[in-house]
Amino acid sequence: MKKWMKTVLPLLLIVTLVLTACSQSGNKNNATNNNGTSAGENLKKLKVGMVTDLGSVNDKSFNQSAWEALQKLKKDYGFEVKYQEPKTDADVMPSLNQFVKANYDLTWATAFTLADAITQLSKENPNSKFGIVDSDLVLPNVAAVSFKEQEGAYLVGVIAGLTTKTNKIGFVGGMDIPVIKRFEVGFREGIKAVNPDAKLIVNYTGLFNRVDMGKSAASTMYNDSVDIIFHAAGLTGNGVFNEAKERNSKGGKVWVIGVDKDQSLTFGDDVTLTSMIKKVDEAVYQISKDLAEDKFPAGEVTWMGLKEKGVDIAPTSSKNVAPEVLAKVEEYRAKIISGEIIVPEK
């Protein structure tokens, strides 16, 4: 072999190896999908459907939170997502069945009131996957998520009890069912802990989708000197805000405590004292993502309270809640998380 070949060939081999390594490294670092997520996070593109209660997907409350979670999954991972809004009880089963028959990978029901329909469909379609919010269903192809609403409600009860000037506080519930009862009971206990002289007035409207009924219930309470109302009534609760806004625009000063989302972002700081956040969006997002990663918690109930960061007060609470009241909230939060205080459910 000629002298120059003995020198050049080894050099060519080294250069080739270096270029190959750099190319592989570059491919690894640049392996992203169209959404900017790394290849390791490039999940299966699931089809996920969602059926609301008899309210609206734009209820500014839990239905909207669940839908926002699915929209985020579409943006982050390319999931195909769709919702149905049944208007009557008779529409519920066909709405859910639409996703089952279309072979959706997962069908969500966003309310306790859809539990019977999910139970029936899950048994009739054992190979289909279902998720349900606000339920403790234990079925082999259903992932249920429930919240310790009483813990978050306790904290806004502390705020109401220390903020009221009339010692009359209201609670407007949608339907008198276990999940809404947890809101009422926790709220009552929080008020009692800091202001045993305050009176709680309760009104269950019987429906989650009647803004007019929420407005009427609030009007009656405010006329009775109530100055703060906490609602857990979905779309019906929007009527509570409407009534409060009308009164404040005429020189009054009453407050509403929102629910599920930070409702000050919708109804304004002038009427929203605080909101009890219920992180429906995080639960729906994570459990749906779990299915794509083959970790779907079928046959389980996921419970989310203060310790699990599933409930809380709105981060904007400092706008209208006094610093010393928020300090008290933190005291009680720590006691609930540690187990020193066990907030009853009923």
mmCIF file with all atom_site columns, N, CA and C in Angstrom, residues 124-152:
data_model
loop_
_atom_site.group_PDB
_atom_site.id
_atom_site.type_symbol
_atom_site.label_atom_id
_atom_site.label_alt_id
_atom_site.label_comp_id
_atom_site.label_asym_id
_atom_site.label_entity_id
_atom_site.label_seq_id
_atom_site.pdbx_PDB_ins_code
_atom_site.Cartn_x
_atom_site.Cartn_y
_atom_site.Cartn_z
_atom_site.occupancy
_atom_site.B_iso_or_equiv
_atom_site.pdbx_formal_charge
_atom_site.auth_seq_id
_atom_site.auth_comp_id
_atom_site.auth_asym_id
_atom_site.auth_atom_id
_atom_site.pdbx_PDB_model_num
ATOM 1  N N  . GLU A 1 124 ? -72.727 -2.868 28.947 1.00 0.00 ? 124 GLU A N  1
ATOM 2  C CA . GLU A 1 124 ? -73.114 -3.305 27.609 1.00 0.00 ? 124 GLU A CA 1
ATOM 3  C C  . GLU A 1 124 ? -71.943 -3.279 26.625 1.00 0.00 ? 124 GLU A C  1
ATOM 4  N N  . ASN A 1 125 ? -70.929 -2.458 26.954 1.00 0.00 ? 125 ASN A N  1
ATOM 5  C CA . ASN A 1 125 ? -69.773 -2.287 26.063 1.00 0.00 ? 125 ASN A CA 1
ATOM 6  C C  . ASN A 1 125 ? -68.478 -2.468 26.854 1.00 0.00 ? 125 ASN A C  1
ATOM 7  N N  . PRO A 1 126 ? -68.189 -3.697 27.266 1.00 0.00 ? 126 PRO A N  1
ATOM 8  C CA . PRO A 1 126 ? -67.034 -3.937 28.148 1.00 0.00 ? 126 PRO A CA 1
ATOM 9  C C  . PRO A 1 126 ? -65.682 -3.596 27.531 1.00 0.00 ? 126 PRO A C  1
ATOM 10 N N  . ASN A 1 127 ? -65.614 -3.477 26.215 1.00 0.00 ? 127 ASN A N  1
ATOM 11 C CA . ASN A 1 127 ? -64.351 -3.137 25.563 1.00 0.00 ? 127 ASN A CA 1
ATOM 12 C C  . ASN A 1 127 ? -64.169 -1.636 25.367 1.00 0.00 ? 127 ASN A C  1
ATOM 13 N N  . SER A 1 128 ? -65.169 -0.859 25.735 1.00 0.00 ? 128 SER A N  1
ATOM 14 C CA . SER A 1 128 ? -65.075 0.599  25.641 1.00 0.00 ? 128 SER A CA 1
ATOM 15 C C  . SER A 1 128 ? -64.569 1.166  26.969 1.00 0.00 ? 128 SER A C  1
ATOM 16 N N  . LYS A 1 129 ? -63.934 2.330  26.903 1.00 0.00 ? 129 LYS A N  1
ATOM 17 C CA . LYS A 1 129 ? -63.412 2.982  28.105 1.00 0.00 ? 129 LYS A CA 1
ATOM 18 C C  . LYS A 1 129 ? -64.239 4.234  28.398 1.00 0.00 ? 129 LYS A C  1
ATOM 19 N N  . PHE A 1 130 ? -64.504 4.449  29.689 1.00 0.00 ? 130 PHE A N  1
ATOM 20 C CA . PHE A 1 130 ? -65.298 5.595  30.121 1.00 0.00 ? 130 PHE A CA 1
ATOM 21 C C  . PHE A 1 130 ? -64.600 6.316  31.272 1.00 0.00 ? 130 PHE A C  1
ATOM 22 N N  . GLY A 1 131 ? -64.860 7.615  31.370 1.00 0.00 ? 131 GLY A N  1
ATOM 23 C CA . GLY A 1 131 ? -64.428 8.391  32.516 1.00 0.00 ? 131 GLY A CA 1
ATOM 24 C C  . GLY A 1 131 ? -65.608 9.162  33.044 1.00 0.00 ? 131 GLY A C  1
ATOM 25 N N  . ILE A 1 132 ? -65.669 9.357  34.343 1.00 0.00 ? 132 ILE A N  1
ATOM 26 C CA . ILE A 1 132 ? -66.780 10.126 34.909 1.00 0.00 ? 132 ILE A CA 1
ATOM 27 C C  . ILE A 1 132 ? -66.270 11.009 36.042 1.00 0.00 ? 132 ILE A C  1
ATOM 28 N N  . VAL A 1 133 ? -66.756 12.242 36.051 1.00 0.00 ? 133 VAL A N  1
ATOM 29 C CA . VAL A 1 133 ? -66.384 13.229 37.062 1.00 0.00 ? 133 VAL A CA 1
ATOM 30 C C  . VAL A 1 133 ? -67.456 13.261 38.154 1.00 0.00 ? 133 VAL A C  1
ATOM 31 N N  . ASP A 1 134 ? -67.010 13.442 39.384 1.00 0.00 ? 134 ASP A N  1
ATOM 32 C CA . ASP A 1 134 ? -67.919 13.544 40.531 1.00 0.00 ? 134 ASP A CA 1
ATOM 33 C C  . ASP A 1 134 ? -68.677 12.253 40.799 1.00 0.00 ? 134 ASP A C  1
ATOM 34 N N  . SER A 1 135 ? -67.987 11.136 40.692 1.00 0.00 ? 135 SER A N  1
ATOM 35 C CA . SER A 1 135 ? -68.630 9.845  40.929 1.00 0.00 ? 135 SER A CA 1
ATOM 36 C C  . SER A 1 135 ? -67.638 8.889  41.573 1.00 0.00 ? 135 SER A C  1
ATOM 37 N N  . ASP A 1 136 ? -68.179 7.949  42.331 1.00 0.00 ? 136 ASP A N  1
ATOM 38 C CA . ASP A 1 136 ? -67.332 6.917  42.939 1.00 0.00 ? 136 ASP A CA 1
ATOM 39 C C  . ASP A 1 136 ? -67.651 5.543  42.338 1.00 0.00 ? 136 ASP A C  1
ATOM 40 N N  . LEU A 1 137 ? -68.047 5.530  41.070 1.00 0.00 ? 137 LEU A N  1
ATOM 41 C CA . LEU A 1 137 ? -68.321 4.267  40.385 1.00 0.00 ? 137 LEU A CA 1
ATOM 42 C C  . LEU A 1 137 ? -67.058 3.408  40.322 1.00 0.00 ? 137 LEU A C  1
ATOM 43 N N  . VAL A 1 138 ? -67.200 2.141  40.628 1.00 0.00 ? 138 VAL A N  1
ATOM 44 C CA . VAL A 1 138 ? -66.087 1.202  40.493 1.00 0.00 ? 138 VAL A CA 1
ATOM 45 C C  . VAL A 1 138 ? -66.525 0.125  39.510 1.00 0.00 ? 138 VAL A C  1
ATOM 46 N N  . LEU A 1 139 ? -66.103 0.282  38.274 1.00 0.00 ? 139 LEU A N  1
ATOM 47 C CA . LEU A 1 139 ? -66.433 -0.654 37.196 1.00 0.00 ? 139 LEU A CA 1
ATOM 48 C C  . LEU A 1 139 ? -65.159 -0.918 36.398 1.00 0.00 ? 139 LEU A C  1
ATOM 49 N N  . PRO A 1 140 ? -65.008 -2.120 35.853 1.00 0.00 ? 140 PRO A N  1
ATOM 50 C CA . PRO A 1 140 ? -63.727 -2.516 35.256 1.00 0.00 ? 140 PRO A CA 1
ATOM 51 C C  . PRO A 1 140 ? -63.246 -1.685 34.074 1.00 0.00 ? 140 PRO A C  1
ATOM 52 N N  . ASN A 1 141 ? -64.136 -0.972 33.397 1.00 0.00 ? 141 ASN A N  1
ATOM 53 C CA . ASN A 1 141 ? -63.718 -0.164 32.250 1.00 0.00 ? 141 ASN A CA 1
ATOM 54 C C  . ASN A 1 141 ? -64.023 1.323  32.442 1.00 0.00 ? 141 ASN A C  1
ATOM 55 N N  . VAL A 1 142 ? -64.146 1.726  33.713 1.00 0.00 ? 142 VAL A N  1
ATOM 56 C CA . VAL A 1 142 ? -64.468 3.119  34.036 1.00 0.00 ? 142 VAL A CA 1
ATOM 57 C C  . VAL A 1 142 ? -63.426 3.693  34.993 1.00 0.00 ? 142 VAL A C  1
ATOM 58 N N  . ALA A 1 143 ? -62.945 4.889  34.663 1.00 0.00 ? 143 ALA A N  1
ATOM 59 C CA . ALA A 1 143 ? -62.080 5.643  35.586 1.00 0.00 ? 143 ALA A CA 1
ATOM 60 C C  . ALA A 1 143 ? -62.924 6.763  36.182 1.00 0.00 ? 143 ALA A C  1
ATOM 61 N N  . ALA A 1 144 ? -63.096 6.749  37.487 1.00 0.00 ? 144 ALA A N  1
ATOM 62 C CA . ALA A 1 144 ? -63.906 7.762  38.164 1.00 0.00 ? 144 ALA A CA 1
ATOM 63 C C  . ALA A 1 144 ? -62.999 8.731  38.908 1.00 0.00 ? 144 ALA A C  1
ATOM 64 N N  . VAL A 1 145 ? -63.403 9.979  38.933 1.00 0.00 ? 145 VAL A N  1
ATOM 65 C CA . VAL A 1 145 ? -62.661 10.971 39.705 1.00 0.00 ? 145 VAL A CA 1
ATOM 66 C C  . VAL A 1 145 ? -63.646 11.747 40.567 1.00 0.00 ? 145 VAL A C  1
ATOM 67 N N  . SER A 1 146 ? -63.307 11.861 41.836 1.00 0.00 ? 146 SER A N  1
ATOM 68 C CA . SER A 1 146 ? -64.137 12.616 42.772 1.00 0.00 ? 146 SER A CA 1
ATOM 69 C C  . SER A 1 146 ? -63.254 13.589 43.536 1.00 0.00 ? 146 SER A C  1
ATOM 70 N N  . PHE A 1 147 ? -63.872 14.627 44.021 1.00 0.00 ? 147 PHE A N  1
ATOM 71 C CA . PHE A 1 147 ? -63.138 15.680 44.725 1.00 0.00 ? 147 PHE A CA 1
ATOM 72 C C  . PHE A 1 147 ? -63.633 15.800 46.158 1.00 0.00 ? 147 PHE A C  1
ATOM 73 N N  . LYS A 1 148 ? -62.735 16.177 47.028 1.00 0.00 ? 148 LYS A N  1
ATOM 74 C CA . LYS A 1 148 ? -63.114 16.449 48.420 1.00 0.00 ? 148 LYS A CA 1
ATOM 75 C C  . LYS A 1 148 ? -63.561 17.909 48.497 1.00 0.00 ? 148 LYS A C  1
ATOM 76 N N  . GLU A 1 149 ? -64.725 18.154 47.872 1.00 0.00 ? 149 GLU A N  1
ATOM 77 C CA . GLU A 1 149 ? -65.239 19.527 47.797 1.00 0.00 ? 149 GLU A CA 1
ATOM 78 C C  . GLU A 1 149 ? -65.367 20.154 49.169 1.00 0.00 ? 149 GLU A C  1
ATOM 79 N N  . GLN A 1 150 ? -65.657 19.320 50.168 1.00 0.00 ? 150 GLN A N  1
ATOM 80 C CA . GLN A 1 150 ? -65.859 19.849 51.515 1.00 0.00 ? 150 GLN A CA 1
ATOM 81 C C  . GLN A 1 150 ? -64.607 20.561 52.042 1.00 0.00 ? 150 GLN A C  1
ATOM 82 N N  . GLU A 1 151 ? -63.421 20.131 51.595 1.00 0.00 ? 151 GLU A N  1
ATOM 83 C CA . GLU A 1 151 ? -62.185 20.750 52.078 1.00 0.00 ? 151 GLU A CA 1
ATOM 84 C C  . GLU A 1 151 ? -61.992 22.146 51.483 1.00 0.00 ? 151 GLU A C  1
ATOM 85 N N  . GLY A 1 152 ? -62.228 22.264 50.170 1.00 0.00 ? 152 GLY A N  1
ATOM 86 C CA . GLY A 1 152 ? -62.133 23.582 49.548 1.00 0.00 ? 152 GLY A CA 1
ATOM 87 C C  . GLY A 1 152 ? -63.233 24.503 50.034 1.00 0.00 ? 152 GLY A C  1
#
